[in-house]
Amino acid sequence: MVLTIVQRQEEESLGPIFASRYVQDPVPRYALPEKSISKDAAYQIIHDELLLDSSPRLNLASFVTTWMEPECDKLIIEAINKNYADMDEYPITTEIQNRCVNIIARLFNSPVNEKESAVGVGTVGSSEAIMLAGLAFKRRWQTRRRAQGKPCDKPNIVTGANVQVCWEKFARYFEVEIKEVKLRDGFYVMDPVKAVEMVDECTICVAAILGSTLTGEFEDIKLLDDLLARKNMRTGWDTPIHVDAASGGFIAPFLYPELQWDFRLPLVKSINVSGHKYGLVYAGVGWVIWRNKEDLPEELIFHINYLGADQPTFTLNFSKGSSHIIAQYYQFLRLGYEGYKNVMKNCMESAKILRQGLVQIGCFDIISKEKGVPLVAFSFKDGKKSSAFKLSKILRRFGWIVPAYTLPPDVEHMTVLRVVVREDFGRTMVEKFLSHMKIALKELHSVMEAPIPTIRYTIELRPCEAAEDAALRPLPKVVVLNQEVEPVDRSIHLSGGKTKGVC
Amino acid sequence: MTISAVASDADDSVAYTFASRYVREALPRFRIPEQSIPKDAAYQIINDELMLDGNPRLNLASFVTTWMEPECDRLIMAAVNKNYVDMDEYPVTTELQNRCVNMIAHLFNAPIGEDETAVGVGTVGSSEAIMLAGLAFKRKWQNKRKAEEKPYDKPNIVTGANVQVCWEKFARYFEVELKEVKLKEGYYVMDPAKAVEMVDENTICVAAILGSTLTGEFEDVKLLNDLLTEKNQETGWDTPIHVDAASGGFIAPFLYPELEWDFRLPRVKSINVSGHKYGLVYAGVGWVVWRNKEDLPEELIFHINYLGADQPTFTLNFSKGSSQIIAQYYQFIRLGFEGFRNIMENCTENAKVLKAGIEGTETFDIVSKDVGVPLVAFSLKDSGKYTVFDVSETLRRFGWIVPAYTMPADAEHVAVLRVVIREDFSRSLAERLVTDIKKVLTDLENRWTKTTMVSHVKAEENPDGGGAVVIKKSVKQTHEEIARYWKRLVDRKRTSGVC
C-alpha cells in the first residue's frame, strides 16, 4: 500500500476570494504591508473599494471625456507600456504626435504652407500647455526688454476674472502678476475694451478664452485683436494674444467655421486646446500650438541627446504614457471632420433640449448662451444662494453630479448650476435628467417649506457665587435641566393593510 | 428565381478590413480627413503602423516599467475614464492617492506621528515632482530673504553635473541658477565636499541623487548632510537638501535599509521618487514627499472650489488619468515589503550575471558600482577600432536597444553603454544579451580588418627634418572623424538626457 502524503496547498492560490482571509484583514493604509498577497485578492480588494466612487458618465460637472470606443480602448492598453519620452525607441508614436500637432495646427488655420511642419507639442493637459505658452511669452518679453535696456522684473498678464484656475497657478508659480478684468451682471466673460485698457508695457500677453469654464461662452477675440492692434500701433508695444481654447478649440472649427478666433487674427501667437475635453480622448492629453518658430524662444527648448539622437523638446513633464496620443490620432482618423461635426451637433441638440426643458420648469434663468460650448448654466429665479447648493445635493442622490458654484468677482451674488453636455450625454439621458430634476425640485420646495424643527429647553435660574467686584450686581446662572427635540411627523400611514409595507 | 443584389463596397458593416479601400488610401498627416472611417479600419491602420515601434521590453535604455500583471491591467482600463482631479466625484481614488503618499513617506522614515498624515502629492513623473519641490525651496528662501531684507533675485541650486535633465529644466524655466559640481574620471557622481564649498547665501538647496542616471550609484547623502550641517552652523544659513531618489527611492529601502539617505538625516527636507521606475508602474506617475507641513509654503497651495468642495492642491498638471495611482496602490498591497525586496534582489542578481558575462568578453571596463540601482554601465577598453556608439547601433539589429552616451563635464572623453535591469529582465534574457554582444564584437572586429581604401593623402614636413611624409587616411577613418564631429555637435547642445 502506498502511503500518500497530502500536500498542503497554498490556500491563496486555490481559495475563492470571498472565502479567504483577505476580505477580513484590514486594508493597509499608512505603511507598506509586510507580506505579498495574491493578485486576485489585490485586484478584488481595490475593485471593491472603487465601487464607491461615482460613475464617471453621470458626472455632469466635467468636460473630460468618459467614453471611447472599445477599439480605441484596445489601442490604449496595448500602448500603455510605451514611454512617450523614448522618442528614439518609439519613432512611430513620435510621428503620430507630430501628425496630431499638424492636424490641429491646420484646424486652427496656422499660417504654415502645405509641406511645412507646424510648431507645437503634446502635453498632459491644458495646464501644462498654458504654462509652456506663458513661459514662452514671458521669456520673449524679457529678452525684448533687456534689448531695450528696460527693467524686466515685473511682468503681468491680462485675463478675465472667469479664467480657469491654471492661469492663476501659472501666475503664482512663475512670478507673473495677474490683472483680472472683473465681470458684471449679464456679462460673464472678459470685456475686450476693459482688457485693452489694462494693458501696459509690462504685459506679456492678453489671454482670451474660447469657451469660458463657467458659462461656455466664446469671448470676442476678433474685437480684442482689433483693439489691441490699435493700441500696439499707438504705443509701440508688441503685446500678443494667447487663446485658451481648452474646450472651444474642438468646437468652433466644426460648428462655427466662419468665426474668427484663431491664427487668422494676426496678434494670436499661441493656442492651447484640451485633447481630453471635446478632443474626445480620456483625461491626460492637451496640445499647444505656436504660430511659428519665432514665437518660441530657442533658449527654452532642450536638445536632448536622448539615447543617441538629437531631439528638441519643450515640456514640463518627461516620462509619461503614450496611450493618449495614440487615442487622439485614432479619433482624428476614425471620425474625420464630418464625424467631429456630427458629434458636436448632437451635443448642441442635447443641450438645446435640456435648456428648453429647464425653461419649461419655470423657476430657472438660463445664464449660458446658445452659441458656445454645449453646456447649460442656470440659476434660480428667486436668487436664494442656498437653493442651488441644496438642489445639487439632492440630485446627487439620484446619481447625477451637477455642481453649484458662485461666480467670480464682481458677480459673487450669483450662484449657478452647470450641466456639461459631453458626447455620451444623449437625448434619453437628458430626458431622464429632467424627470429627476422635477422630483428633486419638489423635494427642495417641501424641505424649504417644512416646519422649522424646534427644541424645547427646560431651564432653572440659580443664584450664582458672589462676584469679585462688590459693585457689580450678581446675575443668576442659567442651568439647562432638559432639552428635547419636538418630533416632526414624517410617517407614512399604512392605509389599506399590509400591502404597502416593506417586504 | 430570386434576384440577389450584391452588397456594394460601401457596406461597411461586412467589410473585411484588408479587402476594403481603407488600406489603399494615404494616411492623413497634416490635415484632418474629411470623412469618418469604420472603427475596425481605424484600429487596424494604427495598430499596423505601431508594429514598427521598438519592442518596449527589449528597451534596455529605460528604467520605466514595461510589464504589469493582467489583473492590474484590468484595474487600469476600468479607471481610464476617471479624471484624477475630480476629487469630489472619486473620493476613493483620492483616498488611494493619500494612502500611497503615506506609505511612501513611512518608507522614507518621515518623522510623522502615528495619526498624522504625511505631506506629499502624486505627480505625472519625477520632472513635475522636482519642479514642485524646487518651487517650494525657492519660495521658502525668498520669504526668508525678504524677512531679512536682503536681495532675493539670484537664487541658485547646487547639484552634480550628473543630474538628470529635468533639474536644468527647472533651473531654466523657474529662473534659478544651476551650479554644477563637475565630475572627473573614475568619480561619476557629485562630490559632497566640493558641493558644500559651492554653497553660498543664495543657494536654495543642494540636490543629491540616489541612483545616478548614468551609473546607478548612490551619492553619499549622509556625508553631504554632515558637511552641510557644519557649514550651516558656521555661516548661519539654513541650506536644506533635496534627494532626487527617482530610481533609488524604491531600491534603497528594500536592499540597503541601513543606508542613511532619507528623512533620518535632518537636513533632508523633501524627496521625490518615480512610481514608474522601480515603483513598478507604467509610465506616468511620480511622488514627492515633504518632511512636514512647514517645508511647503502655504502660498503655493491652491484651495480650489472644485465643483463645490474645498481642496488643497499643489500640482502643475490638473486633469489627468487616475489609472496609474490605482496601479501604484495595487503594487503596494499586492507585493508588500517582501515582494518589492524579492524583485529588487532578483534585479541585482541578474545585474551580476550580466556584469560577469560582459567582463568575460575582456573588451569592456565596468563603470557602474555594485551598490546602487541595478544597471550595468560599461565602456570599451580600446576605442580605436570602433566605439560604443558602433556597438549600440549594431546591437539594434538583434532587437536590443542599448544606449551609448558620453559622460557630462568634465569626463566627456569617457563614453559608456548602459543596460538597465528592470523587473522583467530575466536571467535568460541577460545570457542572451551577452551572447549577442559577443556576436556584435566579432562582427565589428571583422569590419575593421577588411582591406581599407585610401581616401585622403596629405603631404607634411617630416618632423625629424628629412623631407616630406605622406599621410594616408582610410575611408573608415574619415567616416569616424565625421561621425565623431556630429556626435560632439549634438552632445554640446545638452547633456546625456537619458532618464
Short mmCIF file of N, CA, C and O in Angstrom, two decimals, chain A residues 164-267:
data_model
loop_
_atom_site.label_atom_id
_atom_site.label_comp_id
_atom_site.label_asym_id
_atom_site.label_seq_id
_atom_site.Cartn_x
_atom_site.Cartn_y
_atom_site.Cartn_z
N GLN A 164 -9.83 79.92 -15.90
CA GLN A 164 -9.70 78.70 -15.13
C GLN A 164 -8.50 78.83 -14.19
O GLN A 164 -7.58 79.61 -14.44
N VAL A 165 -8.51 78.04 -13.15
CA VAL A 165 -7.52 78.21 -12.08
C VAL A 165 -6.08 78.05 -12.56
O VAL A 165 -5.16 78.58 -11.95
N CYS A 166 -5.84 77.38 -13.65
CA CYS A 166 -4.45 77.15 -14.03
C CYS A 166 -3.74 78.42 -14.46
O CYS A 166 -2.51 78.49 -14.41
N TRP A 167 -4.47 79.46 -14.87
CA TRP A 167 -3.81 80.73 -15.15
C TRP A 167 -3.28 81.34 -13.88
O TRP A 167 -2.21 81.95 -13.85
N GLU A 168 -4.05 81.20 -12.80
CA GLU A 168 -3.56 81.73 -11.53
C GLU A 168 -2.36 80.93 -11.04
O GLU A 168 -1.44 81.46 -10.46
N LYS A 169 -2.39 79.63 -11.31
CA LYS A 169 -1.23 78.81 -10.95
C LYS A 169 -0.01 79.29 -11.70
O LYS A 169 1.06 79.48 -11.14
N PHE A 170 -0.18 79.48 -13.01
CA PHE A 170 0.93 79.96 -13.82
C PHE A 170 1.46 81.26 -13.24
O PHE A 170 2.66 81.42 -13.05
N ALA A 171 0.55 82.18 -12.93
CA ALA A 171 0.96 83.48 -12.42
C ALA A 171 1.72 83.33 -11.11
O ALA A 171 2.77 83.93 -10.91
N ARG A 172 1.21 82.49 -10.24
CA ARG A 172 1.83 82.38 -8.93
C ARG A 172 3.16 81.64 -8.98
O ARG A 172 4.12 82.01 -8.32
N TYR A 173 3.24 80.59 -9.78
CA TYR A 173 4.45 79.79 -9.77
C TYR A 173 5.56 80.41 -10.60
O TYR A 173 6.73 80.23 -10.31
N PHE A 174 5.17 81.15 -11.63
CA PHE A 174 6.20 81.73 -12.49
C PHE A 174 6.37 83.22 -12.24
O PHE A 174 6.97 83.93 -13.05
N GLU A 175 5.83 83.68 -11.13
CA GLU A 175 6.05 85.06 -10.68
C GLU A 175 5.66 86.09 -11.74
O GLU A 175 6.49 86.91 -12.17
N VAL A 176 4.42 85.98 -12.20
CA VAL A 176 3.86 86.96 -13.12
C VAL A 176 2.63 87.51 -12.44
O VAL A 176 1.86 86.77 -11.84
N GLU A 177 2.43 88.81 -12.54
CA GLU A 177 1.24 89.39 -11.90
C GLU A 177 0.04 89.14 -12.79
O GLU A 177 0.13 89.23 -14.02
N ILE A 178 -1.10 88.84 -12.18
CA ILE A 178 -2.29 88.59 -13.00
C ILE A 178 -3.23 89.77 -12.82
O ILE A 178 -3.58 90.14 -11.71
N LYS A 179 -3.61 90.41 -13.92
CA LYS A 179 -4.52 91.54 -13.86
C LYS A 179 -5.85 91.08 -14.42
O LYS A 179 -5.98 90.81 -15.62
N GLU A 180 -6.83 90.99 -13.55
CA GLU A 180 -8.11 90.42 -13.96
C GLU A 180 -9.12 91.49 -14.32
O GLU A 180 -9.30 92.46 -13.59
N VAL A 181 -9.79 91.28 -15.45
CA VAL A 181 -10.89 92.16 -15.83
C VAL A 181 -12.13 91.61 -15.14
O VAL A 181 -12.56 90.49 -15.39
N LYS A 182 -12.71 92.44 -14.24
CA LYS A 182 -13.85 91.94 -13.47
C LYS A 182 -15.08 91.76 -14.35
O LYS A 182 -15.26 92.45 -15.35
N LEU A 183 -15.94 90.83 -13.94
CA LEU A 183 -17.17 90.58 -14.68
C LEU A 183 -18.25 91.54 -14.17
O LEU A 183 -18.06 92.23 -13.18
N ARG A 184 -19.38 91.53 -14.85
CA ARG A 184 -20.51 92.31 -14.33
C ARG A 184 -21.80 91.58 -14.70
O ARG A 184 -21.80 90.66 -15.53
N ASP A 185 -22.88 92.00 -14.08
CA ASP A 185 -24.17 91.35 -14.29
C ASP A 185 -24.53 91.26 -15.77
O ASP A 185 -24.54 92.25 -16.48
N GLY A 186 -24.80 90.06 -16.19
CA GLY A 186 -25.21 89.88 -17.58
C GLY A 186 -24.03 89.73 -18.53
O GLY A 186 -24.20 89.34 -19.68
N PHE A 187 -22.81 90.03 -18.05
CA PHE A 187 -21.65 89.92 -18.95
C PHE A 187 -20.59 89.10 -18.23
O PHE A 187 -19.81 89.61 -17.45
N TYR A 188 -20.59 87.79 -18.49
CA TYR A 188 -19.80 86.89 -17.67
C TYR A 188 -18.49 86.48 -18.30
O TYR A 188 -17.89 85.48 -17.93
N VAL A 189 -18.03 87.24 -19.30
CA VAL A 189 -16.72 86.94 -19.88
C VAL A 189 -15.89 88.21 -19.88
O VAL A 189 -16.34 89.26 -19.42
N MET A 190 -14.68 88.10 -20.41
CA MET A 190 -13.78 89.26 -20.38
C MET A 190 -14.25 90.30 -21.40
O MET A 190 -14.53 89.97 -22.55
N ASP A 191 -14.29 91.53 -20.97
CA ASP A 191 -14.69 92.62 -21.86
C ASP A 191 -13.44 93.09 -22.61
O ASP A 191 -12.50 93.57 -21.97
N PRO A 192 -13.39 92.96 -23.93
CA PRO A 192 -12.17 93.31 -24.66
C PRO A 192 -11.74 94.76 -24.45
O PRO A 192 -10.56 95.06 -24.34
N VAL A 193 -12.71 95.66 -24.35
CA VAL A 193 -12.36 97.08 -24.20
C VAL A 193 -11.61 97.29 -22.88
O VAL A 193 -10.54 97.90 -22.84
N LYS A 194 -12.18 96.74 -21.81
CA LYS A 194 -11.53 96.90 -20.50
C LYS A 194 -10.17 96.22 -20.47
O LYS A 194 -9.22 96.74 -19.90
N ALA A 195 -10.09 95.08 -21.14
CA ALA A 195 -8.83 94.34 -21.13
C ALA A 195 -7.73 95.17 -21.78
O ALA A 195 -6.63 95.30 -21.24
N VAL A 196 -8.05 95.73 -22.94
CA VAL A 196 -7.03 96.50 -23.66
C VAL A 196 -6.62 97.73 -22.84
O VAL A 196 -5.46 98.14 -22.83
N GLU A 197 -7.59 98.29 -22.11
CA GLU A 197 -7.26 99.43 -21.24
C GLU A 197 -6.20 99.05 -20.21
O GLU A 197 -5.32 99.84 -19.87
N MET A 198 -6.31 97.80 -19.69
CA MET A 198 -5.41 97.39 -18.62
C MET A 198 -4.02 97.03 -19.11
O MET A 198 -3.11 96.84 -18.31
N VAL A 199 -3.84 96.91 -20.41
CA VAL A 199 -2.54 96.51 -20.95
C VAL A 199 -1.53 97.62 -20.71
O VAL A 199 -1.81 98.78 -20.98
N ASP A 200 -0.35 97.28 -20.18
CA ASP A 200 0.70 98.29 -20.04
C ASP A 200 1.99 97.72 -20.63
O ASP A 200 1.98 96.66 -21.25
N GLU A 201 3.10 98.41 -20.41
CA GLU A 201 4.33 97.97 -21.09
C GLU A 201 4.87 96.68 -20.50
O GLU A 201 5.72 96.04 -21.10
N CYS A 202 4.40 96.32 -19.31
CA CYS A 202 4.87 95.09 -18.69
C CYS A 202 3.97 93.89 -18.97
O CYS A 202 4.17 92.83 -18.39
N THR A 203 2.99 94.09 -19.84
CA THR A 203 2.08 92.98 -20.11
C THR A 203 2.75 92.02 -21.08
O THR A 203 3.15 92.41 -22.18
N ILE A 204 2.83 90.76 -20.69
CA ILE A 204 3.49 89.81 -21.60
C ILE A 204 2.50 89.27 -22.62
O ILE A 204 2.88 88.92 -23.74
N CYS A 205 1.22 89.19 -22.26
CA CYS A 205 0.22 88.80 -23.25
C CYS A 205 -1.17 89.02 -22.67
O CYS A 205 -1.33 89.22 -21.46
N VAL A 206 -2.18 88.99 -23.52
CA VAL A 206 -3.57 89.03 -23.09
C VAL A 206 -4.14 87.65 -23.37
O VAL A 206 -4.00 87.12 -24.49
N ALA A 207 -4.74 87.05 -22.37
CA ALA A 207 -5.26 85.69 -22.55
C ALA A 207 -6.77 85.74 -22.70
O ALA A 207 -7.46 86.21 -21.80
N ALA A 208 -7.26 85.25 -23.83
CA ALA A 208 -8.70 85.21 -24.08
C ALA A 208 -9.14 83.76 -24.04
O ALA A 208 -8.38 82.85 -24.37
N ILE A 209 -10.39 83.54 -23.64
CA ILE A 209 -10.88 82.16 -23.52
C ILE A 209 -11.92 81.88 -24.58
O ILE A 209 -12.86 82.66 -24.77
N LEU A 210 -11.75 80.76 -25.25
CA LEU A 210 -12.77 80.32 -26.19
C LEU A 210 -13.52 79.18 -25.51
O LEU A 210 -13.09 78.03 -25.56
N GLY A 211 -14.65 79.54 -24.87
CA GLY A 211 -15.36 78.51 -24.13
C GLY A 211 -15.10 78.72 -22.65
O GLY A 211 -14.35 77.98 -22.03
N SER A 212 -15.72 79.77 -22.08
CA SER A 212 -15.49 80.10 -20.67
C SER A 212 -15.93 78.93 -19.80
O SER A 212 -16.97 78.32 -20.04
N THR A 213 -15.15 78.64 -18.77
CA THR A 213 -15.45 77.50 -17.90
C THR A 213 -16.85 77.58 -17.33
O THR A 213 -17.54 76.59 -17.18
N LEU A 214 -17.26 78.81 -16.99
CA LEU A 214 -18.47 78.93 -16.20
C LEU A 214 -19.74 78.92 -17.04
O LEU A 214 -20.73 78.32 -16.66
N THR A 215 -19.69 79.57 -18.20
CA THR A 215 -20.92 79.68 -18.98
C THR A 215 -20.76 79.17 -20.40
O THR A 215 -21.70 79.20 -21.17
N GLY A 216 -19.58 78.74 -20.77
CA GLY A 216 -19.40 78.17 -22.09
C GLY A 216 -19.32 79.15 -23.23
O GLY A 216 -19.19 78.77 -24.38
N GLU A 217 -19.36 80.45 -22.92
CA GLU A 217 -19.35 81.45 -23.99
C GLU A 217 -18.00 81.57 -24.67
O GLU A 217 -16.97 81.33 -24.05
N PHE A 218 -18.04 82.02 -25.90
CA PHE A 218 -16.81 82.35 -26.61
C PHE A 218 -16.56 83.83 -26.43
O PHE A 218 -17.45 84.65 -26.65
N GLU A 219 -15.34 84.19 -26.04
CA GLU A 219 -15.05 85.62 -25.92
C GLU A 219 -14.84 86.20 -27.32
O GLU A 219 -14.49 85.47 -28.25
N ASP A 220 -15.04 87.51 -27.44
CA ASP A 220 -14.95 88.13 -28.75
C ASP A 220 -13.49 88.43 -29.07
O ASP A 220 -12.97 89.51 -28.78
N ILE A 221 -12.82 87.45 -29.64
CA ILE A 221 -11.39 87.58 -29.84
C ILE A 221 -11.07 88.51 -31.00
O ILE A 221 -10.06 89.21 -30.98
N LYS A 222 -11.96 88.56 -31.97
CA LYS A 222 -11.70 89.45 -33.10
C LYS A 222 -11.67 90.89 -32.63
O LYS A 222 -10.78 91.66 -32.99
N LEU A 223 -12.64 91.26 -31.80
CA LEU A 223 -12.67 92.62 -31.27
C LEU A 223 -11.40 92.89 -30.46
O LEU A 223 -10.78 93.96 -30.59
N LEU A 224 -11.01 91.92 -29.62
CA LEU A 224 -9.79 92.07 -28.83
C LEU A 224 -8.59 92.32 -29.73
O LEU A 224 -7.76 93.20 -29.47
N ASP A 225 -8.53 91.55 -30.82
CA ASP A 225 -7.41 91.68 -31.74
C ASP A 225 -7.37 93.08 -32.36
O ASP A 225 -6.32 93.72 -32.41
N ASP A 226 -8.55 93.56 -32.79
CA ASP A 226 -8.60 94.88 -33.42
C ASP A 226 -8.15 95.97 -32.45
O ASP A 226 -7.30 96.81 -32.76
N LEU A 227 -8.75 95.93 -31.24
CA LEU A 227 -8.43 96.98 -30.27
C LEU A 227 -6.96 96.93 -29.86
O LEU A 227 -6.30 97.96 -29.73
N LEU A 228 -6.45 95.70 -29.68
CA LEU A 228 -5.06 95.57 -29.24
C LEU A 228 -4.10 96.02 -30.34
O LEU A 228 -3.07 96.64 -30.07
N ALA A 229 -4.46 95.72 -31.60
CA ALA A 229 -3.60 96.14 -32.71
C ALA A 229 -3.50 97.66 -32.73
O ALA A 229 -2.42 98.22 -32.91
N ARG A 230 -4.66 98.32 -32.49
CA ARG A 230 -4.64 99.78 -32.49
C ARG A 230 -3.76 100.31 -31.36
O ARG A 230 -2.94 101.21 -31.55
N LYS A 231 -3.91 99.69 -30.17
CA LYS A 231 -3.11 100.15 -29.03
C LYS A 231 -1.62 99.92 -29.30
O LYS A 231 -0.78 100.74 -28.97
N ASN A 232 -1.31 98.78 -29.89
CA ASN A 232 0.09 98.48 -30.19
C ASN A 232 0.68 99.52 -31.13
O ASN A 232 1.82 99.96 -30.96
N MET A 233 -0.12 99.93 -32.12
CA MET A 233 0.38 100.93 -33.07
C MET A 233 0.66 102.25 -32.36
O MET A 233 1.65 102.91 -32.61
N ARG A 234 -0.26 102.59 -31.46
CA ARG A 234 -0.11 103.86 -30.74
C ARG A 234 1.10 103.84 -29.83
O ARG A 234 1.87 104.80 -29.79
N THR A 235 1.24 102.75 -29.08
CA THR A 235 2.25 102.75 -28.03
C THR A 235 3.59 102.18 -28.48
O THR A 235 4.60 102.43 -27.83
N GLY A 236 3.61 101.40 -29.56
CA GLY A 236 4.86 100.78 -29.98
C GLY A 236 5.15 99.49 -29.24
O GLY A 236 6.18 98.86 -29.47
N TRP A 237 4.26 99.08 -28.32
CA TRP A 237 4.47 97.79 -27.68
C TRP A 237 4.02 96.72 -28.65
O TRP A 237 3.36 96.99 -29.65
N ASP A 238 4.33 95.47 -28.28
CA ASP A 238 4.03 94.40 -29.22
C ASP A 238 3.23 93.32 -28.49
O ASP A 238 3.54 92.13 -28.59
N THR A 239 2.21 93.72 -27.73
CA THR A 239 1.50 92.77 -26.88
C THR A 239 0.73 91.74 -27.70
O THR A 239 -0.08 92.10 -28.53
N PRO A 240 1.01 90.48 -27.48
CA PRO A 240 0.33 89.43 -28.24
C PRO A 240 -0.90 88.89 -27.51
O PRO A 240 -1.18 89.29 -26.38
N ILE A 241 -1.60 88.01 -28.18
CA ILE A 241 -2.77 87.36 -27.60
C ILE A 241 -2.51 85.85 -27.52
O ILE A 241 -1.91 85.27 -28.42
N HIS A 242 -2.97 85.26 -26.42
CA HIS A 242 -2.99 83.80 -26.35
C HIS A 242 -4.44 83.39 -26.21
O HIS A 242 -5.17 84.00 -25.43
N VAL A 243 -4.86 82.39 -26.97
CA VAL A 243 -6.24 81.95 -26.87
C VAL A 243 -6.28 80.63 -26.10
O VAL A 243 -5.67 79.63 -26.52
N ASP A 244 -6.96 80.65 -24.96
CA ASP A 244 -7.14 79.44 -24.18
C ASP A 244 -8.39 78.74 -24.74
O ASP A 244 -9.50 79.01 -24.30
N ALA A 245 -8.18 77.88 -25.71
CA ALA A 245 -9.31 77.21 -26.36
C ALA A 245 -9.48 75.81 -25.78
O ALA A 245 -9.81 74.88 -26.50
N ALA A 246 -9.26 75.67 -24.47
CA ALA A 246 -9.28 74.35 -23.85
C ALA A 246 -10.53 73.56 -24.23
O ALA A 246 -10.44 72.41 -24.63
N SER A 247 -11.70 74.20 -24.10
CA SER A 247 -12.91 73.46 -24.51
C SER A 247 -13.35 73.85 -25.91
O SER A 247 -13.77 73.00 -26.68
N GLY A 248 -13.23 75.13 -26.25
CA GLY A 248 -13.79 75.60 -27.52
C GLY A 248 -13.00 75.21 -28.75
O GLY A 248 -13.51 75.28 -29.86
N GLY A 249 -11.73 74.83 -28.55
CA GLY A 249 -10.87 74.58 -29.70
C GLY A 249 -11.33 73.45 -30.60
O GLY A 249 -11.01 73.40 -31.77
N PHE A 250 -12.06 72.50 -30.04
CA PHE A 250 -12.57 71.42 -30.87
C PHE A 250 -14.05 71.58 -31.17
O PHE A 250 -14.73 70.64 -31.55
N ILE A 251 -14.57 72.76 -30.94
CA ILE A 251 -15.99 73.01 -31.25
C ILE A 251 -16.11 74.05 -32.34
O ILE A 251 -16.79 73.84 -33.34
N ALA A 252 -15.41 75.19 -32.14
CA ALA A 252 -15.54 76.28 -33.09
C ALA A 252 -15.21 75.86 -34.54
O ALA A 252 -15.96 76.21 -35.46
N PRO A 253 -14.11 75.13 -34.78
CA PRO A 253 -13.81 74.79 -36.18
C PRO A 253 -14.88 73.95 -36.86
O PRO A 253 -15.01 73.98 -38.08
N PHE A 254 -15.66 73.19 -36.07
CA PHE A 254 -16.65 72.30 -36.69
C PHE A 254 -18.02 72.93 -36.77
O PHE A 254 -18.75 72.73 -37.74
N LEU A 255 -18.40 73.70 -35.74
CA LEU A 255 -19.74 74.27 -35.73
C LEU A 255 -19.79 75.70 -36.22
O LEU A 255 -20.79 76.14 -36.77
N TYR A 256 -18.71 76.45 -35.96
CA TYR A 256 -18.72 77.86 -36.35
C TYR A 256 -17.47 78.17 -37.15
O TYR A 256 -16.63 78.96 -36.72
N PRO A 257 -17.29 77.57 -38.32
CA PRO A 257 -16.02 77.76 -39.04
C PRO A 257 -15.79 79.19 -39.50
O PRO A 257 -14.64 79.58 -39.73
N GLU A 258 -16.84 79.99 -39.59
CA GLU A 258 -16.63 81.36 -40.06
C GLU A 258 -16.21 82.28 -38.91
O GLU A 258 -15.77 83.40 -39.14
N LEU A 259 -16.31 81.80 -37.67
CA LEU A 259 -15.94 82.63 -36.52
C LEU A 259 -14.44 82.83 -36.49
O LEU A 259 -13.68 81.87 -36.46
N GLN A 260 -14.00 84.08 -36.49
CA GLN A 260 -12.56 84.34 -36.50
C GLN A 260 -12.04 84.43 -35.08
O GLN A 260 -12.34 85.39 -34.36
N TRP A 261 -11.26 83.46 -34.68
CA TRP A 261 -10.75 83.44 -33.32
C TRP A 261 -9.33 82.89 -33.26
O TRP A 261 -8.68 83.01 -32.25
N ASP A 262 -8.86 82.30 -34.36
CA ASP A 262 -7.62 81.54 -34.29
C ASP A 262 -6.49 82.30 -34.98
O ASP A 262 -6.41 83.51 -34.88
N PHE A 263 -5.59 81.59 -35.64
CA PHE A 263 -4.42 82.23 -36.22
C PHE A 263 -4.77 83.15 -37.39
O PHE A 263 -3.90 83.83 -37.92
N ARG A 264 -6.06 83.17 -37.78
CA ARG A 264 -6.44 84.13 -38.82
C ARG A 264 -6.30 85.56 -38.31
O ARG A 264 -6.17 86.50 -39.06
N LEU A 265 -6.34 85.71 -36.98
CA LEU A 265 -6.14 87.03 -36.38
C LEU A 265 -4.65 87.20 -36.14
O LEU A 265 -4.03 86.37 -35.48
N PRO A 266 -4.06 88.26 -36.64
CA PRO A 266 -2.60 88.38 -36.63
C PRO A 266 -1.93 88.42 -35.25
O PRO A 266 -0.80 88.00 -35.11
N LEU A 267 -2.65 88.91 -34.22
CA LEU A 267 -1.98 89.01 -32.93
C LEU A 267 -2.02 87.73 -32.12
O LEU A 267 -1.39 87.65 -31.07
#
